[in-house]
RNA sequence: CGGGGAGUAGCGCAGCCUGGUUAGCGCGCCUGCCUUGGGAGCAGGAGGCCGGAGGUUCGAAUCCUCUCUCCCCGACCA
């Protein structure tokens, strides 16, 4: 490929409106352009990267017996109604009507469609197991697209689904995917972590996420440096010191707390209490029904944990008016003492606590001396608390840390959620009809691209892992008007191409500085500069990652490049 | 959905507060000369419905009202 013929619209200046590093560099290096919020056009360089990634994904999926499909992105409402997700997906689903007025949607994921195929076609255990996958565009109407290609409304995803007759088969398919994913990310050159995750709206028993640690991420991961425990904070637990309370009064005592609205206020108020001796009362609406959520004063509720613990799908904090109607007081003076007929969910950290302080459900009044077991009708105890850095690892004596990460893959043991709701059943060897046991496995292709940039960049631009770089090598004649340099560069370019290397020739009549800057910016792994040393039969081999260059004989250039590349590709 | 910011040339921005001939600057782009090892130089040139609609005014990029879009923080999010 000749640079002069390729559309690579690099920008000299940093684009406005691009905060995340990957967003800024993808725009500046001419990989993407935004069409509208959360929707991007992928220019030729990006398409080359995406194709390299999907090719790696494809070979590894095929290796575990996956069979590639291509399913419709445009789906009829019926299938989604069968699984119940037409409602569950809410506003995140793009919906439309056809000319006859029938409801359609754009697929957010494809459990329903693949399950429908399995239901219609698979009758016998003899046809199982199956692993089916596709690499296809998904649509989600995100409330807030952000960070360039990291959180978008239209994106490419590899999604696969396993179908088994028994749970052992699911375990095997899950494990096969786990291993395939490790190979995929490793081959893409990413450093990644596998963490325990919440299954959320997908349903199912167990799920693991594949994460790249990065400040550009939106997930928080708790991990233990000693034993290797790692979990999304939506799932993570931790050890915290037990608190021994002094005995309090025989019944709660109400006391005035004018102006006190927050936990913090009450810690400073004369006669108040330290945060860890307060009960924080939150009003949530769970699938339309109000509930009180009780946390220790210094702890934060994790919404996903609340949803998982209660089985609720749609959860939101209550509005001030709802709360006033419900409890008779405004936030700042809420409590659960004496509350009946409302679901009360409490965090495990409050178990057995006594002599606590909480709101009195009367504005500007609190209660002290509250004994949870005695005074509050807790219906459900659960792990609801956000773990924090510095708390104890749940699996060893060490200490947890919490870091930000980008989710690049997620694998689920679905079980029979979809096969049961949609009637995908097969006959066993004994002639019994049973639901197919399913797994679901996703990889965000665009996120792999963006994560690689977040991980590997410097002030000059992108530093691609060679395996997913749009080109492995660029041949740069310092002065293309110089006949000797031009001819040597073209010859070298042809030789590299013939030996199967992905090579670009910078045939532009630009000054060398421009070509070097552009090559660095777009992140090509190696550059061979054909310049003034040509008269000694030498060219320079420049490594983007290290910015080191060394002279090699022109005659040896092809083999030197090959050696560098194969070293780079096996080291990752 | 709440809070904040921004829409002026392909990109990055100034001008707006305090209305007034032809709306500027840098980069990029085109032509020519010159130059060729880290985004050169000189000369000439093209390119704007100042996001949209309505209003105030003799006169609006500038003031007022409405509206659309984008970005950031939060809420939200397999």
XYZ file of C-alpha atoms (C1' of nucleotides) in Angstrom:
650
model
C 0.000 0.000 0.000
C 1.256 3.452 -0.907
C 0.667 6.191 1.614
C -0.242 8.717 -1.084
C -3.153 6.505 -2.141
C -4.437 5.734 1.331
C -6.918 7.985 3.085
C -5.154 8.875 6.345
C -6.419 12.297 7.423
C -4.057 13.031 10.321
C -4.546 16.245 12.249
C -1.692 18.445 13.373
C -3.570 19.706 16.370
C -5.449 17.892 19.077
C -9.146 17.757 18.345
C -11.442 19.556 20.768
C -14.086 17.441 22.506
C -11.843 14.433 22.903
C -10.978 13.684 26.480
C -9.963 10.042 26.522
C -6.509 9.278 25.096
C -7.837 6.670 22.694
C -10.517 9.052 21.464
C -8.038 11.862 20.886
C -5.504 9.678 19.111
C -8.025 7.813 16.972
C -9.309 11.156 15.714
C -5.956 12.798 15.358
C -4.286 9.865 13.633
C -7.110 9.622 11.114
C -8.732 6.363 12.264
C -12.249 7.498 13.077
C -14.674 10.342 12.559
C -17.796 10.963 14.584
C -21.136 10.899 12.788
C -23.228 11.764 15.829
C -23.114 11.130 19.545
C -21.873 7.602 20.194
C -21.729 6.672 16.512
C -18.478 6.624 14.586
C -17.273 6.033 11.066
C -14.241 3.774 10.874
C -11.741 4.987 8.299
C -9.366 2.681 6.423
C -6.714 2.468 9.148
C -9.299 1.603 11.797
C -10.922 -0.945 9.537
C -7.552 -2.643 9.080
C -7.105 -2.811 12.858
C -10.642 -4.123 13.374
C -10.105 -6.772 10.713
C -6.893 -7.906 12.390
C -8.680 -8.175 15.722
C -11.682 -10.025 14.310
C -9.382 -12.407 12.468
C -7.692 -13.314 15.744
C -11.112 -13.714 17.379
C -12.308 -15.881 14.504
C -9.384 -18.275 14.545
C -9.586 -18.725 18.310
C -13.352 -19.248 18.246
C -12.994 -21.785 15.479
C -10.294 -23.527 17.497
C -12.809 -24.333 20.254
C -15.335 -25.584 17.748
C -17.293 -22.392 17.288
C -19.301 -22.031 14.086
C -19.687 -18.589 12.610
C -23.172 -17.255 11.804
C -24.395 -13.852 10.744
C -27.710 -12.943 12.315
C -30.057 -10.037 11.620
C -29.481 -6.785 13.464
C -33.118 -5.872 12.853
C -35.360 -8.011 15.064
C -39.105 -8.441 15.442
C -40.514 -7.541 18.866
C -42.071 -11.013 19.285
C -38.837 -12.839 20.110
C -37.904 -10.233 22.674
C -41.344 -10.401 24.202
C -40.982 -14.161 24.587
C -37.896 -13.788 26.725
C -39.382 -10.857 28.602
C -36.599 -8.512 27.603
C -38.763 -6.300 25.391
C -39.747 -4.692 28.701
C -36.553 -5.320 30.674
C -34.278 -3.534 28.227
C -36.269 -0.340 28.579
C -34.957 2.794 26.948
C -31.637 1.210 26.127
C -33.219 -0.593 23.202
C -33.612 1.142 19.862
C -37.166 0.505 18.719
C -38.952 1.208 15.459
C -42.039 0.273 13.501
C -42.282 -1.062 9.983
C -44.759 0.226 7.369
C -47.443 -2.110 8.679
C -47.002 -0.749 12.179
C -45.307 -3.859 13.554
C -42.784 -3.346 16.343
C -39.139 -3.991 15.563
C -35.905 -3.312 17.392
C -32.213 -3.194 16.711
C -30.434 -6.070 18.406
C -28.518 -5.246 21.587
C -27.312 -8.820 21.885
C -28.529 -12.078 20.360
C -29.582 -14.590 23.004
C -33.135 -14.458 21.696
C -32.355 -14.973 18.038
C -29.879 -17.788 18.580
C -32.230 -19.449 21.070
C -35.047 -19.217 18.534
C -32.892 -21.001 15.989
C -31.980 -23.681 18.494
C -35.605 -24.104 19.492
C -36.748 -24.508 15.911
C -33.946 -26.776 14.762
C -32.515 -28.793 17.618
C -34.610 -31.763 18.736
C -32.207 -34.268 20.200
C -29.326 -34.452 22.621
C -27.442 -36.017 19.733
C -27.289 -32.607 18.060
C -25.531 -31.136 21.077
C -23.220 -29.606 22.086
C -23.016 -26.572 19.825
C -21.065 -23.328 19.977
C -22.451 -20.677 17.674
C -21.034 -17.222 17.195
C -21.122 -14.138 15.064
C -19.206 -10.902 14.691
C -21.780 -8.242 14.217
C -22.974 -4.726 14.961
C -24.986 -4.201 18.141
C -27.142 -1.234 19.037
C -27.734 0.236 22.456
C -29.257 3.625 23.097
C -26.834 4.550 25.858
C -27.944 7.376 28.109
C -24.530 8.916 27.837
C -22.115 7.792 25.153
C -18.586 8.811 26.082
C -14.857 8.381 25.708
C -14.865 8.029 21.936
C -15.204 4.432 20.901
C -15.275 3.078 24.467
C -18.940 3.705 25.172
C -20.973 3.942 22.006
C -24.462 3.313 20.729
C -23.431 1.206 17.748
C -20.521 -1.191 18.066
C -19.019 -4.403 16.805
C -19.197 -7.372 19.077
C -18.290 -11.013 18.847
C -21.037 -12.883 20.620
C -21.177 -16.620 21.048
C -23.619 -19.008 22.637
C -23.137 -22.545 23.858
C -25.868 -25.165 23.890
C -25.490 -28.239 26.051
C -27.570 -31.092 27.343
C -26.143 -30.967 30.859
C -24.420 -28.675 33.333
C -21.078 -30.412 32.952
C -21.256 -29.540 29.276
C -21.888 -25.894 30.145
C -18.905 -25.923 32.485
C -16.741 -27.249 29.661
C -18.019 -24.684 27.157
C -17.495 -21.908 29.694
C -13.960 -23.053 30.359
C -13.229 -23.380 26.651
C -14.342 -19.803 26.158
C -12.299 -18.614 29.086
C -9.206 -20.125 27.551
C -10.043 -18.871 24.062
C -10.523 -15.356 25.419
C -7.169 -15.471 27.157
C -5.526 -16.452 23.889
C -7.396 -13.739 21.995
C -6.429 -10.911 24.328
C -2.884 -12.147 24.602
C -2.555 -12.302 20.826
C -3.972 -8.783 20.630
C -1.131 -7.727 22.895
C -3.288 -6.644 25.822
C -2.508 -6.979 29.496
C -5.798 -8.015 31.043
C -7.393 -9.437 34.173
C -10.256 -11.868 34.703
C -12.671 -10.885 37.450
C -15.865 -12.173 39.023
C -18.859 -10.212 37.869
C -22.527 -9.646 38.366
C -24.781 -11.228 35.782
C -27.249 -8.364 35.895
C -30.036 -8.280 33.348
C -28.495 -11.204 31.481
C -29.543 -13.647 34.134
C -27.621 -16.811 34.877
C -25.458 -18.119 37.660
C -21.842 -17.304 37.089
C -20.067 -14.724 35.028
C -16.530 -13.508 34.538
C -15.381 -10.277 33.013
C -12.175 -9.618 31.109
C -10.809 -6.242 32.057
C -8.004 -3.918 31.027
C -6.870 -1.707 33.877
C -7.165 1.897 32.714
C -8.352 5.222 34.052
C -10.454 5.529 30.915
C -12.557 2.609 32.142
C -15.924 2.818 33.808
C -15.801 -0.243 36.020
C -14.102 -0.550 39.372
C -12.262 -3.735 40.181
C -11.303 -4.909 43.650
C -8.234 -7.096 43.593
C -5.835 -8.741 45.990
C -2.156 -8.528 45.092
C -1.333 -11.611 47.166
C -3.886 -14.325 46.473
C -5.133 -13.119 43.081
C -8.723 -12.522 44.139
C -10.327 -10.082 41.682
C -13.933 -9.013 41.321
C -15.975 -6.188 39.935
C -17.124 -3.969 42.807
C -20.645 -4.900 41.718
C -19.790 -8.322 43.104
C -16.732 -7.949 45.333
C -16.800 -8.533 49.061
C -14.259 -7.656 51.729
C -13.443 -8.150 55.379
C -13.989 -5.238 57.730
C -13.353 -5.111 61.470
C -16.303 -6.100 63.636
C -17.625 -3.336 65.841
C -18.525 -4.060 69.466
C -21.281 -1.720 70.577
C -21.880 -0.659 74.132
C -25.254 -1.456 75.570
C -27.798 1.259 74.870
C -31.100 2.190 76.450
C -34.043 -0.196 76.532
C -35.761 1.644 73.763
C -34.800 4.303 71.179
C -34.744 7.910 72.322
C -35.845 10.720 70.039
C -33.812 13.932 70.132
C -33.950 17.180 68.161
C -31.337 17.723 65.451
C -32.225 21.021 63.792
C -30.537 21.550 60.444
C -28.889 18.119 60.387
C -29.282 16.648 56.889
C -26.324 14.384 56.293
C -24.343 11.665 58.010
C -21.479 14.144 58.159
C -23.680 16.757 59.866
C -24.718 14.275 62.522
C -21.122 13.296 63.328
C -20.438 16.922 64.234
C -23.723 17.616 65.978
C -23.513 17.673 69.798
C -25.054 14.428 70.965
C -24.727 12.958 67.484
C -22.768 9.833 66.569
C -19.763 8.730 64.527
C -20.679 7.615 61.013
C -20.065 3.963 61.741
C -22.653 4.121 64.508
C -25.286 5.611 62.261
C -27.819 3.793 60.113
C -28.197 5.353 56.687
C -31.722 4.912 55.391
C -32.165 5.072 51.631
C -35.493 4.906 49.860
C -35.394 3.001 46.584
C -38.099 2.088 44.140
C -37.664 -1.537 43.067
C -39.734 -2.451 40.016
C -42.262 0.171 41.051
C -42.389 -0.770 44.753
C -40.756 1.315 47.468
C -38.167 -0.240 49.746
C -35.914 0.964 52.532
C -32.244 0.157 52.166
C -30.177 0.321 55.345
C -26.440 0.892 55.307
C -23.869 1.730 57.927
C -23.387 5.492 57.912
C -19.892 5.418 56.444
C -20.700 2.822 53.769
C -21.820 3.304 50.172
C -24.621 1.323 48.576
C -23.827 -0.464 45.322
C -26.943 -0.362 43.153
C -26.101 -3.520 41.259
C -25.736 -5.466 44.490
C -29.136 -4.196 45.560
C -30.659 -5.331 42.269
C -28.960 -8.724 42.503
C -30.025 -9.194 46.132
C -33.667 -8.322 45.551
C -34.101 -9.656 42.041
C -35.401 -6.274 40.957
C -34.786 -5.228 37.396
C -35.555 -1.524 37.430
C -34.266 0.293 40.453
C -34.001 3.974 41.201
C -33.687 6.228 44.230
C -36.998 7.615 45.444
C -37.900 11.230 44.777
C -38.237 13.662 47.670
C -42.064 13.829 47.332
C -42.419 10.035 47.257
C -40.265 9.793 50.339
C -42.248 12.406 52.223
C -45.490 10.582 51.383
C -44.020 7.268 52.402
C -42.245 8.100 55.647
C -43.564 11.511 56.590
C -40.137 13.129 56.537
C -37.593 14.322 54.015
C -34.141 12.811 53.382
C -31.930 13.796 56.272
C -34.274 12.527 58.953
C -35.245 9.091 57.626
C -35.226 5.883 59.574
C -36.675 2.381 59.605
C -37.645 2.102 63.250
C -41.299 1.147 63.526
C -41.756 1.010 59.753
C -44.096 -1.751 58.617
C -45.485 -2.772 55.254
C -42.415 -1.579 53.393
C -39.670 -3.963 52.328
C -36.601 -3.337 54.480
C -33.280 -4.560 53.122
C -30.188 -4.186 55.268
C -26.509 -4.549 54.605
C -24.697 -7.361 56.399
C -22.382 -4.871 58.080
C -25.331 -3.837 60.271
C -25.997 -7.314 61.639
C -26.270 -7.386 65.417
C -25.497 -3.684 65.815
C -26.858 -1.897 68.870
C -27.039 1.605 70.244
C -27.160 3.113 66.757
C -28.386 6.510 65.630
C -30.778 7.045 62.742
C -33.486 9.389 61.474
C -36.808 9.580 63.338
C -39.033 10.040 60.279
C -39.792 13.463 61.647
C -37.933 16.388 60.108
C -35.122 17.668 62.341
C -35.295 14.708 64.732
C -33.191 11.573 65.132
C -33.296 8.454 67.252
C -30.410 7.167 69.354
C -30.072 3.852 71.122
C -31.476 1.869 68.211
C -30.939 -1.895 68.389
C -31.386 -3.273 64.913
C -32.626 -6.715 65.872
C -34.967 -5.286 68.476
C -36.238 -2.152 66.761
C -36.188 -2.696 62.999
C -38.141 -5.291 61.019
C -35.417 -6.189 58.524
C -36.878 -8.564 55.921
C -33.739 -9.235 53.987
C -30.050 -9.150 54.834
C -27.626 -8.841 51.954
C -24.177 -7.817 50.842
C -24.899 -4.323 49.531
C -21.823 -2.330 50.401
C -19.269 -1.003 47.968
C -15.898 -2.383 48.948
C -13.153 0.170 49.388
C -9.428 0.164 48.852
C -7.572 -0.897 51.987
C -10.193 -3.326 53.255
C -9.361 -6.958 53.897
C -9.302 -9.512 51.088
C -12.195 -11.968 51.527
C -9.986 -14.925 50.638
C -6.710 -14.264 52.426
C -5.111 -12.056 55.068
C -4.013 -9.408 52.619
C -5.508 -6.041 51.667
C -7.646 -5.182 48.651
C -7.039 -2.409 46.192
C -9.670 -0.906 43.906
C -8.819 0.216 40.374
C -10.620 1.460 37.297
C -10.889 -0.818 34.285
C -12.364 -1.204 30.818
C -14.580 -4.233 30.223
C -13.428 -5.950 27.040
C -15.256 -9.248 27.425
C -17.851 -10.975 29.545
C -18.734 -14.649 29.751
C -21.931 -15.962 31.360
C -23.313 -19.260 32.444
C -26.893 -18.570 31.457
C -28.397 -21.907 32.335
C -31.984 -22.332 31.176
C -33.284 -18.763 31.414
C -33.781 -18.371 27.683
C -34.365 -21.978 26.725
C -37.190 -22.167 29.258
C -38.851 -18.860 28.460
C -38.596 -19.547 24.746
C -39.227 -23.278 24.818
C -35.905 -24.554 23.459
C -36.084 -28.178 24.565
C -34.526 -31.441 23.458
C -35.010 -35.112 24.179
C -32.424 -36.897 26.314
C -31.201 -40.449 25.687
C -33.926 -41.546 28.105
C -36.573 -39.823 26.008
C -37.152 -37.056 28.510
C -37.725 -33.488 27.325
C -35.331 -30.988 28.941
C -34.436 -27.348 28.334
C -31.100 -26.725 26.632
C -28.442 -25.382 28.967
C -26.887 -22.250 27.577
C -23.928 -19.946 27.956
C -23.369 -16.518 26.437
C -19.998 -14.942 25.681
C -19.167 -11.483 24.373
C -16.120 -9.589 23.183
C -16.122 -5.881 22.386
C -14.021 -5.594 19.247
C -13.858 -1.794 19.203
C -12.983 -1.794 22.882
C -9.986 -3.998 22.188
C -8.802 -1.384 19.709
C -9.387 1.493 22.125
C -7.925 -0.387 25.100
C -4.728 -1.090 23.204
C -4.335 2.647 22.658
C -5.165 3.489 26.260
C -2.494 1.017 27.309
C 0.158 1.773 24.717
C 0.743 5.366 23.673
C 3.173 8.206 24.186
C 3.311 11.915 23.470
C 3.914 11.180 19.771
C 0.927 8.919 19.268
C -0.230 5.324 19.221
C 2.089 2.366 19.827
C 0.224 -0.634 18.463
C 1.039 -4.179 19.425
C 2.389 -5.481 16.101
C -0.353 -8.103 15.871
C -3.129 -5.534 15.474
C -1.248 -2.598 13.938
C -2.784 -1.448 10.647
C 0.633 -2.050 9.091
C 3.585 -3.870 10.535
C 6.227 -1.784 8.782
C 6.454 1.513 6.967
C 9.235 2.115 4.482
C 10.149 5.790 4.517
C 12.460 7.274 1.926
C 13.748 10.473 3.533
C 13.601 12.268 0.208
C 11.272 10.733 -2.318
C 12.601 13.021 -5.052
C 15.995 11.393 -4.705
C 15.984 8.721 -7.387
C 18.355 6.365 -5.601
C 16.390 6.551 -2.371
C 13.083 6.157 -4.147
C 14.183 3.128 -6.110
C 15.766 1.447 -3.113
C 12.639 2.118 -1.036
C 10.324 0.739 -3.686
C 12.442 -2.348 -4.099
C 12.541 -2.934 -0.359
C 8.798 -2.350 -0.143
C 8.148 -4.981 -2.811
C 10.440 -7.492 -1.146
C 8.763 -7.031 2.220
C 5.356 -7.363 0.638
C 6.372 -10.523 -1.183
C 7.586 -12.072 2.037
C 4.106 -11.664 3.501
C 4.686 -8.610 5.652
C 2.032 -5.932 5.990
C 3.994 -2.989 4.672
C 3.267 0.616 3.798
C 5.436 2.782 1.538
C 5.479 6.470 2.416
C 5.749 7.737 -1.138
C 4.631 11.265 -0.332
C 6.792 14.134 -1.464
C 6.989 15.515 2.054
C 9.890 16.552 4.183
C 11.234 13.735 6.348
C 10.013 15.313 9.597
C 6.418 15.199 8.402
C 6.696 11.532 7.498
C 8.350 10.598 10.785
C 5.722 12.455 12.808
C 2.871 10.853 10.901
C 4.332 7.354 11.170
C 4.781 7.794 14.918
C 1.269 9.180 15.284
C -0.520 6.355 13.509
C 1.587 3.921 15.458
C 3.172 1.560 12.949
C 5.420 -0.861 14.780
C 8.561 -0.570 12.650
C 9.941 1.965 10.227
C 12.689 1.430 7.724
C 14.201 4.772 6.754
C 15.969 4.914 3.427
C 18.107 8.025 3.621
C 21.565 9.396 3.362
C 23.273 6.233 4.576
C 22.036 4.499 1.465
C 25.311 5.390 -0.231
C 26.993 3.033 2.241
C 24.398 0.387 1.489
C 22.635 0.961 4.800
C 19.132 1.790 5.965
C 17.757 2.434 9.447
C 15.398 0.131 11.327
C 13.359 2.161 13.817
C 11.234 0.557 16.515
C 8.179 2.635 17.419
C 7.880 1.234 20.911
C 11.427 1.983 22.033
C 12.174 4.832 19.609
C 15.541 3.178 19.063
C 16.942 2.825 15.598
C 19.865 0.876 14.263
C 21.631 0.706 10.930
C 21.214 -2.437 8.914
C 22.505 -3.369 5.485
C 19.885 -2.786 2.819
C 20.500 -6.352 1.689
C 19.646 -7.621 5.183
C 16.659 -5.354 5.769
C 13.960 -7.893 4.945
C 15.376 -10.579 7.189
C 16.009 -8.069 9.981
C 12.419 -6.865 9.836
C 11.154 -10.436 9.804
C 13.250 -11.271 12.836
C 11.986 -8.220 14.763
C 8.401 -9.004 13.877
C 8.473 -12.635 14.792
C 10.118 -11.744 18.103
C 7.442 -9.134 18.779
C 4.612 -11.466 17.845
C 5.801 -14.349 20.005
C 6.635 -12.200 23.000
C 3.073 -11.042 23.457
C -32.933 12.947 33.488
C -29.969 16.795 36.862
C -25.520 20.132 36.753
C -21.771 22.630 33.734
C -19.611 24.088 28.895
C -19.621 24.836 23.562
C -21.665 25.620 18.338
C -17.966 31.395 13.735
C -13.651 28.257 6.983
C -11.597 21.206 6.711
C -9.176 21.466 12.037
C -7.954 24.640 16.403
C -9.585 29.366 17.976
C -10.489 35.155 18.492
C -14.473 38.655 17.825
C -19.974 38.861 21.349
C -19.801 41.978 27.392
C -20.133 47.810 25.047
C -24.714 46.237 17.823
C -22.235 49.937 12.806
C -18.842 49.423 6.012
C -15.796 43.965 3.151
C -16.033 38.746 9.986
C -10.384 37.817 11.654
C -5.910 34.633 13.224
C -2.952 29.891 13.275
C -2.775 25.144 10.964
C -4.384 22.566 6.740
C -5.782 23.210 1.304
C -4.539 25.245 -4.109
C -0.450 27.770 -7.556
C 4.623 29.024 -8.130
C 9.624 29.352 -6.332
C 12.769 27.163 -2.982
C 13.894 23.246 0.402
C 14.600 17.690 1.958
C 16.822 13.548 8.712
C 11.818 15.156 13.348
C 5.331 18.777 11.523
C 10.864 24.385 6.697
C 10.777 29.373 4.028
C 8.916 33.210 0.497
C 5.016 35.051 -2.769
C 0.131 34.650 -4.474
C -4.837 32.364 -3.855
C -9.493 29.640 -2.717
C -12.642 28.747 1.164
C -18.158 31.379 5.925
C -26.404 31.241 5.507
C -21.357 33.126 12.463
C -26.116 25.675 14.345
C -31.663 26.780 13.217
C -36.329 29.734 13.851
C -38.569 33.999 15.579
C -38.085 38.870 17.735
C -35.856 43.966 19.109
C -33.386 47.731 15.994
C -32.377 52.272 10.695
C -28.759 48.200 11.276
C -27.574 41.687 14.654
C -22.085 36.851 14.753
C -22.971 40.478 18.782
C -29.139 41.980 22.454
C -33.958 38.941 23.702
C -37.112 34.311 23.223
C -37.586 29.473 21.555
C -35.226 25.283 19.471
C -31.557 21.624 17.648
C -26.820 19.458 18.259
C -22.212 18.192 20.583
C -18.788 17.731 24.890
C -17.744 17.145 30.305
C -19.511 15.607 35.519
C -23.367 12.847 37.778
C -27.629 9.516 37.323
C -27.946 5.337 34.108
C -25.503 1.126 31.746
C -24.984 -7.559 29.719
